[in-house]
Amino acid sequence: MSVSFAASAALQLLSFRNAVISTLRTAGCVFAEDEAELILSAAGSPDELHAMVDRRAAGQPLEHVVGWAEFRGLRIAVDPGVFVPRRRTEFLVQQAVSHALGRGPDVVAVDLCCGSGALGAALVAGVGEAGGGRGVELYAADIDPAAVRCARRNVAASGGRVLEGDLYAPLPAALRGRVDVLLANAPYVPTDAIGLLPAEARVHEARVALDGGPDGLDVQRRVAAGAARWLAPGGHLLMETSERQASRTVEVFAGGGLEAAVVHCEDLGATVAIGTLPQR
């Protein structure tokens, strides 16, 4: 009886899996098999499974469907409508960790335009993994209330604070001149190019997380303009940009009084601008 029951259950699971894969393939999901495994593992009941498959087939991001995204080895909660952390942005965090480790044992870090809070959470984890008794005093901020709610769950374990507001506005005044590492994955897609983005982004993520203004640099300019007031001497502003926009991002940083450089990662297709506040 038990063998027969186990065999029946296995056949039923295989049937479910094949049906899910078929539905996802028909919907155009390139990695249907992998996505099916994730959805099957996340679903708590057959009804939930069907609902999740329908949502994915309708074009919702997989991360919104299953409720999380993997980012630098962390499972980051991602609620519907919240910007999904991209794998290329792992390079931005890698650079931030490297610069944080050069700032001494107690690092003050700020994650602006934090979205889900993935960057801040990964920064704290990366510095912690390096050992040496280093710690990170983390603050994160976003203008989108849905993102703030999501980020609070993701940075809770690190003891970070997530604040709601526009860029620097919600930060405690006591942080001025104390920030060692300022992360800002600010939106940099030009407004006219939003319509060219995949539907997963332009339909299911908040526009405020994508739209960088007419030339894509509006939010970058605002971040760079205020950075010198918040950075500690020798502190760093790190911002993702595109290879095409990188030279203009450097000009924006220089206009804010920062010494700027650009680094690339070919494997991830990532470009990061790094601005340093000169030592006084």
Short mmCIF file of C-alpha atoms in Angstrom, two decimals:
data_model
loop_
_atom_site.label_atom_id
_atom_site.label_comp_id
_atom_site.label_asym_id
_atom_site.label_seq_id
_atom_site.Cartn_x
_atom_site.Cartn_y
_atom_site.Cartn_z
CA MET A 1 0.00 0.00 0.00
CA SER A 2 2.71 2.48 0.98
CA VAL A 3 4.73 1.71 -2.16
CA SER A 4 1.66 2.11 -4.32
CA PHE A 5 0.73 5.36 -2.61
CA ALA A 6 4.26 6.73 -2.99
CA ALA A 7 4.30 5.80 -6.67
CA SER A 8 0.93 7.48 -7.20
CA ALA A 9 2.09 10.63 -5.42
CA ALA A 10 5.27 10.72 -7.51
CA LEU A 11 3.27 10.39 -10.73
CA GLN A 12 0.93 13.16 -9.63
CA LEU A 13 3.86 15.46 -8.83
CA LEU A 14 5.45 14.69 -12.21
CA SER A 15 2.15 15.44 -13.92
CA PHE A 16 1.91 18.78 -12.08
CA ARG A 17 5.50 19.61 -12.99
CA ASN A 18 5.03 18.78 -16.68
CA ALA A 19 1.83 20.80 -16.82
CA VAL A 20 3.53 23.81 -15.23
CA ILE A 21 6.49 23.59 -17.62
CA SER A 22 4.18 23.34 -20.60
CA THR A 23 2.18 26.38 -19.51
CA LEU A 24 5.30 28.45 -18.89
CA ARG A 25 6.85 27.45 -22.22
CA THR A 26 3.68 28.41 -24.05
CA ALA A 27 3.81 31.79 -22.28
CA GLY A 28 7.35 32.34 -23.60
CA CYS A 29 9.38 31.66 -20.43
CA VAL A 30 12.86 30.74 -21.66
CA PHE A 31 13.85 28.90 -18.48
CA ALA A 32 10.54 27.13 -17.97
CA GLU A 33 12.00 24.08 -16.20
CA ASP A 34 13.89 26.14 -13.62
CA GLU A 35 10.96 28.45 -13.05
CA ALA A 36 8.62 25.49 -12.62
CA GLU A 37 10.81 24.09 -9.84
CA LEU A 38 10.79 27.41 -8.01
CA ILE A 39 7.02 27.83 -8.31
CA LEU A 40 6.36 24.23 -7.23
CA SER A 41 8.54 24.69 -4.16
CA ALA A 42 6.88 27.98 -3.24
CA ALA A 43 3.24 26.92 -3.67
CA GLY A 44 1.49 25.79 -0.52
CA SER A 45 -1.50 24.13 -2.20
CA PRO A 46 -2.75 23.12 -5.66
CA ASP A 47 -4.94 26.23 -5.79
CA GLU A 48 -2.00 28.45 -4.94
CA LEU A 49 0.10 26.65 -7.53
CA HIS A 50 -2.45 27.31 -10.26
CA ALA A 51 -2.73 30.97 -9.25
CA MET A 52 1.05 31.41 -9.29
CA VAL A 53 1.42 29.76 -12.67
CA ASP A 54 -1.35 31.96 -14.07
CA ARG A 55 0.35 35.09 -12.74
CA ARG A 56 3.70 34.11 -14.25
CA ALA A 57 2.13 33.16 -17.57
CA ALA A 58 0.43 36.58 -17.60
CA GLY A 59 3.85 38.23 -17.47
CA GLN A 60 4.44 38.99 -13.81
CA PRO A 61 8.11 38.77 -12.79
CA LEU A 62 9.01 35.39 -11.36
CA GLU A 63 10.35 37.12 -8.25
CA HIS A 64 6.98 38.76 -7.60
CA VAL A 65 5.24 35.42 -8.10
CA VAL A 66 7.39 33.43 -5.66
CA GLY A 67 7.96 36.40 -3.36
CA TRP A 68 11.74 36.55 -3.35
CA ALA A 69 14.89 37.05 -5.41
CA GLU A 70 18.37 35.65 -4.93
CA PHE A 71 20.97 38.40 -4.60
CA ARG A 72 24.60 37.72 -3.66
CA GLY A 73 23.56 34.50 -1.98
CA LEU A 74 20.77 36.11 0.04
CA ARG A 75 17.05 35.44 -0.32
CA ILE A 76 15.55 38.92 -0.66
CA ALA A 77 11.80 39.37 -0.18
CA VAL A 78 10.27 41.15 -3.19
CA ASP A 79 6.66 42.30 -2.99
CA PRO A 80 4.46 42.98 -6.05
CA GLY A 81 5.31 46.33 -7.61
CA VAL A 82 8.72 46.57 -5.95
CA PHE A 83 11.84 46.82 -8.11
CA VAL A 84 13.47 43.41 -8.55
CA PRO A 85 17.22 43.48 -7.80
CA ARG A 86 19.19 42.69 -10.95
CA ARG A 87 22.13 40.32 -10.97
CA ARG A 88 24.35 42.97 -12.59
CA THR A 89 23.88 45.11 -9.49
CA GLU A 90 25.84 42.55 -7.49
CA PHE A 91 28.91 44.25 -8.96
CA LEU A 92 27.87 47.54 -7.35
CA VAL A 93 27.68 45.81 -3.96
CA GLN A 94 31.00 44.07 -4.56
CA GLN A 95 32.62 47.47 -5.11
CA ALA A 96 30.85 48.91 -2.07
CA VAL A 97 32.09 46.07 0.16
CA SER A 98 35.65 46.59 -1.06
CA HIS A 99 35.54 50.31 -0.30
CA ALA A 100 33.82 49.75 3.05
CA LEU A 101 36.60 47.41 4.15
CA GLY A 102 39.08 50.23 3.62
CA ARG A 103 37.22 52.57 5.97
CA GLY A 104 38.05 51.00 9.31
CA PRO A 105 36.17 48.75 11.75
CA ASP A 106 32.92 50.71 12.04
CA VAL A 107 31.38 51.70 8.73
CA VAL A 108 28.45 54.08 8.29
CA ALA A 109 26.55 53.22 5.10
CA VAL A 110 23.50 54.68 3.37
CA ASP A 111 21.48 52.98 0.63
CA LEU A 112 19.43 55.58 -1.27
CA CYS A 113 16.67 54.54 -3.70
CA CYS A 114 16.89 51.29 -1.75
CA GLY A 115 13.94 49.45 -3.31
CA SER A 116 13.74 46.05 -1.64
CA GLY A 117 16.78 46.81 0.51
CA ALA A 118 18.83 44.17 -1.29
CA LEU A 119 21.95 46.33 -1.66
CA GLY A 120 22.11 47.37 1.96
CA ALA A 121 21.46 43.85 3.22
CA ALA A 122 24.13 42.43 0.90
CA LEU A 123 26.62 45.12 1.91
CA VAL A 124 26.23 44.27 5.60
CA ALA A 125 26.54 40.56 4.83
CA GLY A 126 29.62 41.10 2.66
CA VAL A 127 31.42 43.18 5.27
CA GLY A 128 30.50 40.65 7.95
CA GLU A 129 31.87 37.76 5.90
CA ALA A 130 35.20 39.57 5.67
CA GLY A 131 35.55 39.27 9.44
CA GLY A 132 37.92 41.38 11.47
CA GLY A 133 35.19 42.53 13.84
CA ARG A 134 33.87 45.04 11.33
CA GLY A 135 30.31 46.27 11.57
CA VAL A 136 28.02 48.42 9.44
CA GLU A 137 25.66 51.09 10.71
CA LEU A 138 23.13 50.97 7.88
CA TYR A 139 20.47 53.45 6.83
CA ALA A 140 18.27 52.98 3.75
CA ALA A 141 15.68 55.25 2.18
CA ASP A 142 13.13 55.16 -0.61
CA ILE A 143 10.27 57.40 -1.71
CA ASP A 144 7.97 54.44 -2.49
CA PRO A 145 6.00 53.22 0.57
CA ALA A 146 5.72 49.68 -0.86
CA ALA A 147 9.48 49.50 -1.25
CA VAL A 148 10.01 50.79 2.29
CA ARG A 149 7.75 48.09 3.74
CA CYS A 150 9.61 45.43 1.77
CA ALA A 151 13.07 46.78 2.66
CA ARG A 152 12.29 46.81 6.36
CA ARG A 153 11.83 43.06 6.27
CA ASN A 154 15.08 42.53 4.38
CA VAL A 155 17.36 44.66 6.54
CA ALA A 156 15.83 43.80 9.91
CA ALA A 157 18.42 41.11 10.64
CA SER A 158 21.26 43.57 10.09
CA GLY A 159 19.82 46.12 12.48
CA GLY A 160 19.53 48.68 9.70
CA ARG A 161 16.96 51.48 9.61
CA VAL A 162 14.73 52.04 6.58
CA LEU A 163 13.24 55.49 6.15
CA GLU A 164 10.55 56.79 3.80
CA GLY A 165 11.23 59.93 1.84
CA ASP A 166 12.94 61.59 -1.10
CA LEU A 167 16.68 60.82 -1.24
CA TYR A 168 18.46 62.53 1.70
CA ALA A 169 15.35 64.17 3.16
CA PRO A 170 14.47 61.44 5.72
CA LEU A 171 18.05 60.81 6.91
CA PRO A 172 18.98 61.87 10.46
CA ALA A 173 20.87 65.17 10.47
CA ALA A 174 23.50 63.55 12.70
CA LEU A 175 24.71 61.55 9.68
CA ARG A 176 25.99 64.64 7.86
CA GLY A 177 29.72 64.33 7.28
CA ARG A 178 29.81 60.77 8.68
CA VAL A 179 28.85 58.48 5.78
CA ASP A 180 31.66 56.20 4.64
CA VAL A 181 29.79 54.42 1.84
CA LEU A 182 26.83 55.91 0.00
CA LEU A 183 25.08 53.49 -2.34
CA ALA A 184 22.53 54.79 -4.81
CA ASN A 185 21.07 52.49 -7.42
CA ALA A 186 19.18 55.47 -8.78
CA PRO A 187 16.95 55.04 -11.84
CA TYR A 188 18.88 55.83 -15.02
CA VAL A 189 16.56 54.85 -17.87
CA PRO A 190 15.67 57.90 -20.02
CA THR A 191 11.95 58.63 -19.93
CA ASP A 192 11.47 58.00 -23.65
CA ALA A 193 13.14 54.59 -23.32
CA ILE A 194 10.77 53.27 -20.62
CA GLY A 195 8.48 51.91 -23.32
CA LEU A 196 11.35 49.81 -24.70
CA LEU A 197 11.87 47.93 -21.44
CA PRO A 198 10.59 44.35 -21.07
CA ALA A 199 6.98 44.20 -19.90
CA GLU A 200 8.09 42.62 -16.62
CA ALA A 201 9.74 45.94 -15.75
CA ARG A 202 7.60 48.60 -17.36
CA VAL A 203 4.27 47.05 -16.31
CA HIS A 204 5.04 45.43 -12.96
CA GLU A 205 7.66 47.65 -11.33
CA ALA A 206 7.10 51.14 -9.97
CA ARG A 207 7.90 53.77 -12.60
CA VAL A 208 9.69 55.86 -9.98
CA ALA A 209 12.27 53.05 -9.75
CA LEU A 210 12.95 53.15 -13.50
CA ASP A 211 12.53 56.68 -14.84
CA GLY A 212 15.71 58.77 -14.78
CA GLY A 213 14.25 61.78 -16.59
CA PRO A 214 14.85 63.01 -20.15
CA ASP A 215 18.50 61.93 -20.31
CA GLY A 216 18.39 59.33 -17.53
CA LEU A 217 20.57 61.41 -15.21
CA ASP A 218 18.06 63.51 -13.26
CA VAL A 219 18.19 61.46 -10.04
CA GLN A 220 21.94 60.92 -10.37
CA ARG A 221 22.41 64.70 -10.46
CA ARG A 222 20.37 65.17 -7.30
CA VAL A 223 22.24 62.42 -5.46
CA ALA A 224 25.66 63.74 -6.52
CA ALA A 225 24.73 67.33 -5.67
CA GLY A 226 24.02 66.40 -2.06
CA ALA A 227 26.68 63.75 -1.51
CA ALA A 228 29.47 66.02 -0.26
CA ARG A 229 27.33 67.21 2.65
CA TRP A 230 26.80 63.65 3.89
CA LEU A 231 30.05 61.85 3.08
CA ALA A 232 32.91 61.67 5.55
CA PRO A 233 36.27 62.88 4.23
CA GLY A 234 37.52 60.16 1.91
CA GLY A 235 34.03 58.59 1.79
CA HIS A 236 32.64 57.09 -1.38
CA LEU A 237 29.50 57.43 -3.49
CA LEU A 238 28.85 54.36 -5.66
CA MET A 239 26.20 54.37 -8.35
CA GLU A 240 25.23 51.98 -11.13
CA THR A 241 25.05 53.51 -14.58
CA SER A 242 25.21 52.34 -18.18
CA GLU A 243 28.38 52.15 -20.22
CA ARG A 244 26.89 54.68 -22.64
CA GLN A 245 26.09 57.15 -19.83
CA ALA A 246 29.24 56.58 -17.75
CA SER A 247 31.19 59.60 -19.00
CA ARG A 248 28.28 61.91 -18.20
CA THR A 249 27.85 60.32 -14.78
CA VAL A 250 31.51 61.11 -14.10
CA GLU A 251 30.83 64.74 -15.03
CA VAL A 252 27.85 64.77 -12.67
CA PHE A 253 30.04 63.45 -9.84
CA ALA A 254 32.75 66.01 -10.55
CA GLY A 255 30.11 68.76 -10.47
CA GLY A 256 29.27 67.61 -6.93
CA GLY A 257 32.88 68.01 -5.80
CA LEU A 258 33.83 64.34 -6.01
CA GLU A 259 36.84 62.67 -7.58
CA ALA A 260 35.26 60.19 -9.98
CA ALA A 261 36.20 56.94 -11.66
CA VAL A 262 34.36 54.20 -13.55
CA VAL A 263 34.74 50.43 -13.25
CA HIS A 264 33.21 47.73 -15.45
CA CYS A 265 32.39 44.04 -15.12
CA GLU A 266 32.15 42.31 -18.48
CA ASP A 267 30.71 39.09 -17.03
CA LEU A 268 27.72 40.85 -15.49
CA GLY A 269 27.46 43.64 -18.06
CA ALA A 270 27.71 46.14 -15.22
CA THR A 271 29.11 49.66 -15.00
CA VAL A 272 29.64 51.49 -11.72
CA ALA A 273 30.69 55.08 -11.12
CA ILE A 274 32.61 55.74 -7.91
CA GLY A 275 33.00 59.22 -6.47
CA THR A 276 35.31 60.00 -3.56
CA LEU A 277 35.11 63.08 -1.36
CA PRO A 278 38.65 64.52 -1.10
CA GLN A 279 40.29 64.49 2.32
CA ARG A 280 40.12 67.93 3.89
#
